[in-house]
XYZ file of C-alpha atoms in Angstrom:
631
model
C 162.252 120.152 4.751
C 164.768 117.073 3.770
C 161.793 116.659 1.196
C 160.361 114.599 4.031
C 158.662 116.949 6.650
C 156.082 119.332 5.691
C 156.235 122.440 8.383
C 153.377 123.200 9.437
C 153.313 126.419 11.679
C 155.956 127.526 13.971
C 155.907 126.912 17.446
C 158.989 129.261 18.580
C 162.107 131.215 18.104
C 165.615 131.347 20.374
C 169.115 132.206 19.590
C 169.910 128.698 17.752
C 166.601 128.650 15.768
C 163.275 128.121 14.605
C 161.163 125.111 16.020
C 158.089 124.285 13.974
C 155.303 121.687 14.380
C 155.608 119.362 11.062
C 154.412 116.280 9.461
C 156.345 113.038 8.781
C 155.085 112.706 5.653
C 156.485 109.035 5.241
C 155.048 108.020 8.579
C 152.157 109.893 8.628
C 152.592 111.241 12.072
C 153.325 114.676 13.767
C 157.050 115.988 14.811
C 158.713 118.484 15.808
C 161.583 119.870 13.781
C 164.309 122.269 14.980
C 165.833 124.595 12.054
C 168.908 125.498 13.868
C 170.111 128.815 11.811
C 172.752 129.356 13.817
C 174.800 127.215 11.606
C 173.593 128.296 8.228
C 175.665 129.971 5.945
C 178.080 128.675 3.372
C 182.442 128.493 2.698
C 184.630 125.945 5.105
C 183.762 127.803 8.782
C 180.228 127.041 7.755
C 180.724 123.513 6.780
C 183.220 122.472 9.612
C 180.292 123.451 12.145
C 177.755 121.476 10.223
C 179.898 118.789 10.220
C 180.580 118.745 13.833
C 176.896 119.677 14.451
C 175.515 116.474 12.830
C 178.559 114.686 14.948
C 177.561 115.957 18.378
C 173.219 115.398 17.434
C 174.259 111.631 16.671
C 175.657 110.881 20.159
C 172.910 112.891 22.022
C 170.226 111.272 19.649
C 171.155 108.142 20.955
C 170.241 109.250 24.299
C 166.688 107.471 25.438
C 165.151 108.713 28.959
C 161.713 109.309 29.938
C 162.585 113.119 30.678
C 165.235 113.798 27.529
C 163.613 114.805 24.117
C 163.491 111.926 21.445
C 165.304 112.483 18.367
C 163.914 110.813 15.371
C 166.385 112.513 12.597
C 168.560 114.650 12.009
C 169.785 116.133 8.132
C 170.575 119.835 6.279
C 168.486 121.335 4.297
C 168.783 124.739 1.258
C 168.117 128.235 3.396
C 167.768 131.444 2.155
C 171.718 131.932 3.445
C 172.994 128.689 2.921
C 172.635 125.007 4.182
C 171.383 124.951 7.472
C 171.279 121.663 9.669
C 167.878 120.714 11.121
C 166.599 118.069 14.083
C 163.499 116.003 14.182
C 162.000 115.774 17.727
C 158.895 114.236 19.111
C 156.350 116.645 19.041
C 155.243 117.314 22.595
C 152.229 119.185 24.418
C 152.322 121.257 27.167
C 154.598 124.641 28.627
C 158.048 125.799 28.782
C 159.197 126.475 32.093
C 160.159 129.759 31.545
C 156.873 130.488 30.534
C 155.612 128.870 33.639
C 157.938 131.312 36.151
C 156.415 134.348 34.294
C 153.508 133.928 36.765
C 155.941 133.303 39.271
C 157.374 130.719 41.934
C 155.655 127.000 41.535
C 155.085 125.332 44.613
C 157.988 123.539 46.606
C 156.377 120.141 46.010
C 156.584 121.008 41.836
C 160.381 122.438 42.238
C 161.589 119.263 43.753
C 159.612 116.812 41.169
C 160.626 118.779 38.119
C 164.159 119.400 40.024
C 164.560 114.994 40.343
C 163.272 114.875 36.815
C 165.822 116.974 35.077
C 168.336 115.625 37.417
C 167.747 112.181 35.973
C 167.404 113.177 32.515
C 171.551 115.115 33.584
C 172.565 111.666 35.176
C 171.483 109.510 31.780
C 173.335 111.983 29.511
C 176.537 112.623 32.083
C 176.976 108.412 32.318
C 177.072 108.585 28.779
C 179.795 111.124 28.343
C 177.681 113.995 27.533
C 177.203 117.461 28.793
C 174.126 119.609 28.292
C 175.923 123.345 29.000
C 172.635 125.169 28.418
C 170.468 123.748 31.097
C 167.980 126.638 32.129
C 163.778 127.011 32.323
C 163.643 127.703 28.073
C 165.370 124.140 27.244
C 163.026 122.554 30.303
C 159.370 121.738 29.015
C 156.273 120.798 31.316
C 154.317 118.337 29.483
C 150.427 117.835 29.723
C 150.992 115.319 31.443
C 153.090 117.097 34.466
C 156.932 115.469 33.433
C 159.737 117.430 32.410
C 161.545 117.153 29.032
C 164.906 118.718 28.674
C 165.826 119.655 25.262
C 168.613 120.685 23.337
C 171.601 117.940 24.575
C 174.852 118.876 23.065
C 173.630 121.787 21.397
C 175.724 124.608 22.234
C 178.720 122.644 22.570
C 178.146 121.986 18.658
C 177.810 125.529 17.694
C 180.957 126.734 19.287
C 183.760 126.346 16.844
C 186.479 125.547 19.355
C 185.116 122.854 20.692
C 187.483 120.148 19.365
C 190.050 122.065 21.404
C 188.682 121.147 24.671
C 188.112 125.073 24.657
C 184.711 126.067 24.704
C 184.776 130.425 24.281
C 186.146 132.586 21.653
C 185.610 136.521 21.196
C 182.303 137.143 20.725
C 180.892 134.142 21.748
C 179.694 132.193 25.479
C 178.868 128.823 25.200
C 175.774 128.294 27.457
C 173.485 130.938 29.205
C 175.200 134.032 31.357
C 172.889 133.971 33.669
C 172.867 130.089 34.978
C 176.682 129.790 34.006
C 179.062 128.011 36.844
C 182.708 129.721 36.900
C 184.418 126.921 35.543
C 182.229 127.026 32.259
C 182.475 130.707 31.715
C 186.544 130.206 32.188
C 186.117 127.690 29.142
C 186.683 124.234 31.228
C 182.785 122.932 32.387
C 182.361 119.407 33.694
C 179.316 117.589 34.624
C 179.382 119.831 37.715
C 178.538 122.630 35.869
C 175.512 121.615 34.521
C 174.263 120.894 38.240
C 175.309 124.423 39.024
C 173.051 125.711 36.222
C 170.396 123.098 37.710
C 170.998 125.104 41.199
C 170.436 128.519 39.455
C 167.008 126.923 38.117
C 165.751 125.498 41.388
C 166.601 129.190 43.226
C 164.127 130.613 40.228
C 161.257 128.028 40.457
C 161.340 128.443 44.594
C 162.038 132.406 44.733
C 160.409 133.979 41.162
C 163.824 135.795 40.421
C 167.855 134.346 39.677
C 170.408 133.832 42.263
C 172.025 137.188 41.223
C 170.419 140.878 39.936
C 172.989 142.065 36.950
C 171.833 144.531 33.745
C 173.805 142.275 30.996
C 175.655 138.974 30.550
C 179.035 140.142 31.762
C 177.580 141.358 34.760
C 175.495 138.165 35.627
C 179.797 136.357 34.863
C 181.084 138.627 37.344
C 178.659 137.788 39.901
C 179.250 134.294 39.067
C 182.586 134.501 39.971
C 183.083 136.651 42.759
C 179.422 137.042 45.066
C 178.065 134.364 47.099
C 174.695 133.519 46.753
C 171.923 134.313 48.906
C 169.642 131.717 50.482
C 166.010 130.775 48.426
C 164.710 131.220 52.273
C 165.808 135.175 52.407
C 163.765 136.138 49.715
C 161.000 133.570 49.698
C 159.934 132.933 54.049
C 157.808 130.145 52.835
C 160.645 128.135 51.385
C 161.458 125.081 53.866
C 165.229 125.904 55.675
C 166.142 122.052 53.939
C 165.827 124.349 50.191
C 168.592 126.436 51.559
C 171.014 123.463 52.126
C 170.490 122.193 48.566
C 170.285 125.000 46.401
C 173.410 126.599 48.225
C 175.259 123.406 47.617
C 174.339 123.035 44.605
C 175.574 126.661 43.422
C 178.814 126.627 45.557
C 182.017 128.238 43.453
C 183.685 125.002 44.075
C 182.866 121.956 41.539
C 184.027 119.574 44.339
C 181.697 121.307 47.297
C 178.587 120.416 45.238
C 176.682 117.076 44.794
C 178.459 114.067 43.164
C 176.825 113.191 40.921
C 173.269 114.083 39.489
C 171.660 110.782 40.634
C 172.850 112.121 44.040
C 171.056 115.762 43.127
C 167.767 113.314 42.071
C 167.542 111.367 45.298
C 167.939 114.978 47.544
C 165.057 116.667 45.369
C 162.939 113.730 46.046
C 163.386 113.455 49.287
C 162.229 117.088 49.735
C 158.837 116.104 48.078
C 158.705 113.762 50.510
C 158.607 116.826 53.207
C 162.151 114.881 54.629
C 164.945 117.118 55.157
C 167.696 116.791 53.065
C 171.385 115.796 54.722
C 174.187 115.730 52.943
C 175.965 112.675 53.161
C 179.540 113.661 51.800
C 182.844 114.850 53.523
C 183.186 118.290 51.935
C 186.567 119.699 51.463
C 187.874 122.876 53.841
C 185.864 125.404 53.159
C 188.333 128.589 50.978
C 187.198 132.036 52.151
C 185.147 132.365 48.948
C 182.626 129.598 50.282
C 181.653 129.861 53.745
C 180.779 126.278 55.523
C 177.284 125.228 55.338
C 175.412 123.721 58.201
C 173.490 120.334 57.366
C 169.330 120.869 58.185
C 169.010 117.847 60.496
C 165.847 115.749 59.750
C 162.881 115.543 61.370
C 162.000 112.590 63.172
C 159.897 110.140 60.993
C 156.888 107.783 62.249
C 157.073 105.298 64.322
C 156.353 102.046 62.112
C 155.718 98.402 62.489
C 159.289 97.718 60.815
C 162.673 97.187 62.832
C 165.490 98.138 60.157
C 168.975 97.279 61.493
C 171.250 100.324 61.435
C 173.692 100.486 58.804
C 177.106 100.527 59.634
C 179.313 103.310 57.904
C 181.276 101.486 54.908
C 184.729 103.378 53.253
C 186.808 103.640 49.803
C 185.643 103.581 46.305
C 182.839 101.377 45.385
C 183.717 97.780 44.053
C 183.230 97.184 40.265
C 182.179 93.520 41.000
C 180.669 91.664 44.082
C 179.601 88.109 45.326
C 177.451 88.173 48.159
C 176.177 85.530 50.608
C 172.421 85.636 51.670
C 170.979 83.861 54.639
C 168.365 82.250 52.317
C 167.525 81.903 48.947
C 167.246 85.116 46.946
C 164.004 86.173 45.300
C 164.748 89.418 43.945
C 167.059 91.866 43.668
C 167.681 96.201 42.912
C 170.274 98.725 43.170
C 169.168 101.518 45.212
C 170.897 104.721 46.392
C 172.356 106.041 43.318
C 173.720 102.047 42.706
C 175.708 102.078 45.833
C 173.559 99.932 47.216
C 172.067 96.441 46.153
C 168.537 95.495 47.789
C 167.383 91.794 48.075
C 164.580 90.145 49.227
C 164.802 86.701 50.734
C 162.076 83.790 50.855
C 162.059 84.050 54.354
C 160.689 87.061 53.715
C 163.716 89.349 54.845
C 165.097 92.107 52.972
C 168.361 93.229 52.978
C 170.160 96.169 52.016
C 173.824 96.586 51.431
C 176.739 97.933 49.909
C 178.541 96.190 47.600
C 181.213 95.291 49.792
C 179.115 93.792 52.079
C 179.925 96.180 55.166
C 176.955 98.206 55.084
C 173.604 96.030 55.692
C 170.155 96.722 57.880
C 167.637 94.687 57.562
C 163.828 94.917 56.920
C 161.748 92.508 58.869
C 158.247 92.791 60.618
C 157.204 91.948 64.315
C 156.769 88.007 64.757
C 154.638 86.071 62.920
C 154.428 88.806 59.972
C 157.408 88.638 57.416
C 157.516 89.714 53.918
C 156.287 87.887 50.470
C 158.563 87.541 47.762
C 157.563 91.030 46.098
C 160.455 93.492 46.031
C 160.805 97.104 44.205
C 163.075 99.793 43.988
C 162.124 103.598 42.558
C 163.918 104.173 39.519
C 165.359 107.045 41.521
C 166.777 104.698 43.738
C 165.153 106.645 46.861
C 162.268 104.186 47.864
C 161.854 100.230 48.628
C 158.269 99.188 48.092
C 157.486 95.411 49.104
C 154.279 93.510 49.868
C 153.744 91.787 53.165
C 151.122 88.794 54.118
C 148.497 88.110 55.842
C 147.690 91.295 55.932
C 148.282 92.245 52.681
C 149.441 95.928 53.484
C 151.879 97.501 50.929
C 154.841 99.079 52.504
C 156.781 102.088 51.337
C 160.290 102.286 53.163
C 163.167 104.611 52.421
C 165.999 102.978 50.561
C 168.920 104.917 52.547
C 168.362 104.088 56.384
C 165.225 101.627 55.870
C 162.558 103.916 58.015
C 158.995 103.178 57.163
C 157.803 105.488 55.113
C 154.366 104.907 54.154
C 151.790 101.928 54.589
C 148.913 101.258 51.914
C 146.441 98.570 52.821
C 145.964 96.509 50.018
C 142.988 94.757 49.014
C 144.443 92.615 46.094
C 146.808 89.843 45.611
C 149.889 91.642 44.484
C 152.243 89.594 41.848
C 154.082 92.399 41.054
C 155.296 95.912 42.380
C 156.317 98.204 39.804
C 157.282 102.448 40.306
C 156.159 104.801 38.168
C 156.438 108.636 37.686
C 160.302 108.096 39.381
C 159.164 107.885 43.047
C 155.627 109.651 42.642
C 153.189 106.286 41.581
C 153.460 102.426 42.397
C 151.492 100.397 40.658
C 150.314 96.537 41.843
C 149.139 93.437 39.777
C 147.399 90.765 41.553
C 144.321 89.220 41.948
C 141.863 90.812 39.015
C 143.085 94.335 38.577
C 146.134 96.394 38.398
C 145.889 99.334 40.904
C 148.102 102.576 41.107
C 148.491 104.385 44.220
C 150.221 107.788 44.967
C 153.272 107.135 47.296
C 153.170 110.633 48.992
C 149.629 110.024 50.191
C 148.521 106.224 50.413
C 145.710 107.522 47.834
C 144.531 105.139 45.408
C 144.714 106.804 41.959
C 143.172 104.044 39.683
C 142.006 100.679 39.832
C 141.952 99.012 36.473
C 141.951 95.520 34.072
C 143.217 95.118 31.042
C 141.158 93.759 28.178
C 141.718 89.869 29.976
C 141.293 89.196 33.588
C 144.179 87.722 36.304
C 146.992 90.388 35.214
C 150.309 88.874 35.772
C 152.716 91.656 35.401
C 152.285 95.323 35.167
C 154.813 97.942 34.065
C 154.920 101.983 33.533
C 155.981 103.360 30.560
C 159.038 106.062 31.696
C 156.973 108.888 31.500
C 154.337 107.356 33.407
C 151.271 107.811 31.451
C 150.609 104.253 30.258
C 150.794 101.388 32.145
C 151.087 97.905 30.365
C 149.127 95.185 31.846
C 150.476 91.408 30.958
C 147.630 88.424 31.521
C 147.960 84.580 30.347
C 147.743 85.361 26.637
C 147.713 88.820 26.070
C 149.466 92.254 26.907
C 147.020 95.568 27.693
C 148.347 99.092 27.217
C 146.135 101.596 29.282
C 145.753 105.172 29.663
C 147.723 105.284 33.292
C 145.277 108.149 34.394
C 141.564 106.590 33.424
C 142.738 103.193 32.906
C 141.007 103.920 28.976
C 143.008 100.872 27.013
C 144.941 101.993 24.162
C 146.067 98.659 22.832
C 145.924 95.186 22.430
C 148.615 93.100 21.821
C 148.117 89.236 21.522
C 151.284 87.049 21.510
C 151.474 84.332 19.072
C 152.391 81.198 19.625
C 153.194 82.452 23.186
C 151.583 82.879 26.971
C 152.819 85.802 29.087
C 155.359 83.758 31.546
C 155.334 85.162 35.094
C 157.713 87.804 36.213
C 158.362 91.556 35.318
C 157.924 93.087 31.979
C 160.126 96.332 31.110
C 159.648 99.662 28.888
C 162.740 100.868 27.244
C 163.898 104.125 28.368
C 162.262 105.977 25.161
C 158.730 103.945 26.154
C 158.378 103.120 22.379
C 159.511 99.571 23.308
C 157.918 96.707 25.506
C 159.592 93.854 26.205
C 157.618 90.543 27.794
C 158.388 87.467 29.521
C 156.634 84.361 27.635
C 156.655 81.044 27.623
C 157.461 79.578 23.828
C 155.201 76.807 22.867
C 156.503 75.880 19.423
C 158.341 73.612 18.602
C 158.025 73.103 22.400
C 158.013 74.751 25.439
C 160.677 77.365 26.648
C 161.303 80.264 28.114
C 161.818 83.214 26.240
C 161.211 87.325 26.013
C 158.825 89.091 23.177
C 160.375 92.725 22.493
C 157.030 94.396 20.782
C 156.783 98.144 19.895
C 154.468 99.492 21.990
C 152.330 101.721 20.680
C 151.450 99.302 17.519
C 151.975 95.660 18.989
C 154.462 94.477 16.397
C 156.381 91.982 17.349
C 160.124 93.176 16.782
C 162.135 90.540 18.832
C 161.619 86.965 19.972
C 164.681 86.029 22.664
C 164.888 82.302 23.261
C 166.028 81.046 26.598
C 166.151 77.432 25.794
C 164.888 76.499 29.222
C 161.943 75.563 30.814
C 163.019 74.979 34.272
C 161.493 78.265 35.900
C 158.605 79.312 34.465
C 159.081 82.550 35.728
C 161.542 85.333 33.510
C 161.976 89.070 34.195
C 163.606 91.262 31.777
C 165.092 94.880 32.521
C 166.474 97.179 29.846
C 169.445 98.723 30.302
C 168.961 102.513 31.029
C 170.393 103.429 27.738
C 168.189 101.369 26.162
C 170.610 99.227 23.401
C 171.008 95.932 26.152
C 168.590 93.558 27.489
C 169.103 91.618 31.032
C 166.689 88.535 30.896
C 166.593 85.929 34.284
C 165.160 81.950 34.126
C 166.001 78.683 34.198
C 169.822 78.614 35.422
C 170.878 81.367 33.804
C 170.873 85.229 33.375
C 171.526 86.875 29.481
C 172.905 89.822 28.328
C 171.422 90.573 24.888
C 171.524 93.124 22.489
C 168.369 95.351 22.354
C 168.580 96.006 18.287
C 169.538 92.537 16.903
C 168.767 90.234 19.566
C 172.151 88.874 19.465
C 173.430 87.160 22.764
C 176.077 89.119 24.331
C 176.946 87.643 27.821
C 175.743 84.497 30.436
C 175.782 84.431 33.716
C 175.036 80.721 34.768
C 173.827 80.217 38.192
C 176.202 76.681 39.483
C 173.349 74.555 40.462
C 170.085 76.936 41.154
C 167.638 78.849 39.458
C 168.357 82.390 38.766
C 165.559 84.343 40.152
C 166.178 88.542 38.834
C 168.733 90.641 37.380
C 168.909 94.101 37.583
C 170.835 96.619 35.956
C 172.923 99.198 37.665
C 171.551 102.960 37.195
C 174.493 103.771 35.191
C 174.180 100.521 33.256
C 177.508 99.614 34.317
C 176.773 96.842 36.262
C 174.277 93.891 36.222
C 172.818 92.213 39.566
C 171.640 88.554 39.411
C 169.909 87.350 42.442
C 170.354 82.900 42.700
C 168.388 80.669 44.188
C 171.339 79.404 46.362
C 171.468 82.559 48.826
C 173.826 84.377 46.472
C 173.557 87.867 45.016
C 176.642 88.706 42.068
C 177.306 92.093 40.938
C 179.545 92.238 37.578
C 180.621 94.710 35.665
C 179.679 94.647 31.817
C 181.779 95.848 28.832
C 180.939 99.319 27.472
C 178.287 99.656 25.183
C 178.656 100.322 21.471
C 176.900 103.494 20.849
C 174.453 103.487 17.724
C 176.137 104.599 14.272
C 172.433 106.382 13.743
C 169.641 107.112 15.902
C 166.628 104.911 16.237
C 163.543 105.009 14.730
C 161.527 102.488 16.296
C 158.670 104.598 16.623
């Protein structure tokens, strides 16, 4: 295929296609490659949707997310009935989810992880300006190693001819699947709405066995669409928690405006489900028309008492600020957005943490009964639904929830922790301190693995996005390891370098590890190492020119192309590809201790040594001309 790939056998067969298991034969490794046939065939018509095909693949290619297929290439290639286009995907392991319901409902606890995953993957792709439209159990896969992968972005917009139009039918011919189809998208106008309906209509399936609605054929699964309410997962499933009912009927309301948000928002609900906490909306819904009754909010049930006093929060108004300067008590150690990046969390080195929004009017406080106070260790979930931080003398690791600062969970910790770092979204944190790294399982307080890397006194630790390896950093040397046995998978020494204190970062794809060091020719300065990392090649060296703080942290931006390194006096935006320097953010007389980035990559956090936390808002990306290949 492309006189590149060598197919191999094929692995399945849908209305698009043909995938088959391949070999790159100039890279030597295994792929996946999508023949979609749907498009083959020759004269202009055939052409014009091979042409916008390839268009469409390119912006979804560029796509990199720990739950979204990766797209190594794309081309055409000679078919029996003309040119036909064809996509090169990582070649994954494990089940479709349809073929997982086939045996029936999956347990609540699955429906809301897979839910939150798929949910993320819909919030990277919706920030970006794309729409999935097909989002149902046959584009969802379960890897081996229990994540989601959602497949097929941009897909079926691509293979509808009208698309250009802003149409998205013609006779003959739905765009998406009957059957998990909001009203809006059948009518030819979906939004990013519609793919959470479509999420709804997969979350009633995975808690209840069947759809939301019994019909013989597609136009009767549209009609019921449009004109039946829903019934509640609870009616036909007694085992499914009353909080289910609240989300999934929200979630598949006729209305675009009467469901969630936003799929971040969608993401934090699910997981707070898993959590066995209720789920509340926290939106002013719009009078309810007589085609969608009012729903009534499952109130939660009362948490734990805990040896944390959070301040309540007091209710903030209006659109959130694209840019904010706020004033800490004390100096600021580290910072995160939380809560869908409404929120910014920062830790103090009095040992307070405070959450806010970015207009300052919404704040509690964490703090500890006297004489116990926080260290200097500060995390926030990638889902933005948790605040893990680390507290002394007793070394106990606390988990606390990021909306109203209860106490969630608390782990007694036997090590030194240097670092806190998430994994699995919400489902894994991971500490480095003292001679190991150890993961623990937030839900339970179990610990799941205690581990080294190949050199003792780990530094830094961080997960790659699909949480199955975990990268430990120590003095001279970075460790890769198996995030379930620990088993290390590789080595990579830095030249001419020593890992530098702070927080190393995966890109969102995981084939790229970036890693504070400290430069030592021609002398001494701070700097980042961007290495691939499954290999170990060095691929970027970013100089900081300073060596006032030996501590840096880097973040990548959640699509991947930026870089957000913090040290010395100064915070730098930098490009991901080139290493170019895009943006400083000097700190006026202090060290800057953190930068974060917001979950839509919109925004970038930068926590100061001089009690000041600034939010700005960064210039839009420049998407990719052609999809990476890094791995």
């Amino acid at each position: 295929m492309g006189g590149r790939y060598r197919m191999l056998r094929p692995l399945g067969a849908g209305g698009m296609g043909q995938v088959w298991e391949a070999r790159d034969e100039t890279l030597q490794r295994p792929v996946a490659v999508k023949v979609v046939s749907l498009l083959a065939g020759g004269g202009s018509r055939g052409d014009e949707a091979r042409a916008r095909f390839l268009r469409e693949a390119r912006i979804t290619a560029a796509l990199q997310h720990p739950y979204i297929v990766t797209v190594h290439d794309l081309g055409e290639a000679q078919a029996e009935d003309g040119r036909t286009p064809f996509l090169v995907m990582e070649l994954l392991r494990g089940e479709g989810l349809e073929v997982a319901l086939r045996r029936g409902p999956v347990a609540q606890e699955a429906a809301a992880r897979w839910g939150a995953q798929v949910a993320d993957a819909l919030a990277q792709a919706h920030a970006a300006g794309v729409l999935h439209r097909d989002v149902k159990p046959a584009n969802i896969l379960i890897t081996a190693a229990g994540t989601v992968k959602v497949l097929d972005f941009g897909i079926a917009r691509a293979a509808d001819s009208s698309a250009g139009g802003g149409r998205l039918t013609r006779t003959g011919f739905i765009v998406g699947t009957p059957q998990y189809m909001a009203l809006e998208q059948a009518r030819g106008y979906p939004e990013a709405r519609s793919d959470l309906y479509a999420l709804g209509c997969v979350l009633f399936e995975m808690l209840t066995g069947r759809l939301p609605f019994d019909a013989p054929d597609a136009m009767g699964h549209l009609t019921a669409h449009l004109t039946q309410e829903p019934p509640a997962p609870g009616s036909l499933a007694p085992a499914v928690a009353p909080a289910w009912d609240e989300l999934v009927l929200t979630l598949l309301s006729k209305e675009p405006e009467r469901r969630f948000g936003s799929a971040t928002e969608v993401a934090a609900a699910l997981r707070r489900l898993e959590r066995g906490m209720a789920y509340t909306p926290t939106r002013v819904s719009p009078p309810a028309s007589p085609a969608s009754p009012p729903r009534t909010a499952v109130p939660a049930p009362p948490r734990p008492a805990t040896a944390a006093t959070p301040r309540p929060a007091t209710q903030s108004a209006g659109p959130r600020p694209r840019g904010a300067t706020l004033t800490a008590d004390r100096g600021v150690t580290a910072v995160a957005f939380c809560c869908g990046g409404d929120r910014v969390a920062y830790a103090m080195d009095n040992g307070t943490v405070v959450v806010t929004d970015l207009a300052g009017r919404q704040r509690y406080e964490i703090t500890h009964r006297a004489g116990w106070r926080e260290t200097a260790r500060l995390a926030a979930s990638p889902d933005g639904t948790l605040l893990a931080t680390v507290r002394r003398p007793d070394k106990a690791l606390r988990l606390w929830d990021a909306a109203t600062g209860a106490g969630v969970l608390a782990i007694e910790h036997a090590e030194k922790a240097h670092h806190l770092v998430f994994g699995q979204g919400a489902a894994r944190i991971a500490s480095a301190g003292g001679d190991r790294v150890q993961i623990w399982d937030t839900r339970t307080g179990r610990l799941v693995l205690s581990a080294r890397g190949r050199a003792a006194g780990p530094r830094d630790a961080a997960f790659s996005p699909d949480g199955t390896r975990l990268a430990v950093g120590a003095p001279r040397s970075v460790s890769v390891l198996d995030a379930t046995d620990g088993r290390p998978l590789v080595d990579i020494p830095l030249d001419k370098a020593m890992v530098a204190p702070g927080a190393m970062a995966f890109s969102p794809d995981g084939a790229r590890l970036a890693v504070p060091v400290l430069l030592q020719r021609p002398s001494i300065s701070q700097g980042a190492a961007v290495v691939d990392s499954y290999t170990g090649r060095r691929l970027l060296t970013l100089h900081l020119d300073e060596a006032l703080d030996t501590r840096v942290r880097v973040a990548f931006s959640p699509l991947g192309d930026r870089i957000a390194t913090s040290g010395g006096r100064r915070a730098c935006l930098w490009d991901a590809r080139s290493g170019a320097l895009l943006l400083q953010v000097p700190s006026p007389a202090t060290s800057v201790h953190d930068a974060a980035f917001s979950p839509d990559g919109t925004m970038l956090a930068t926590a100061d040594a001089d009690r000041t936390v600034r939010v700005r808002e960064l210039p839009p990306p420049h998407p990719p001309a052609t999809p990476a290949h890094d791995r």
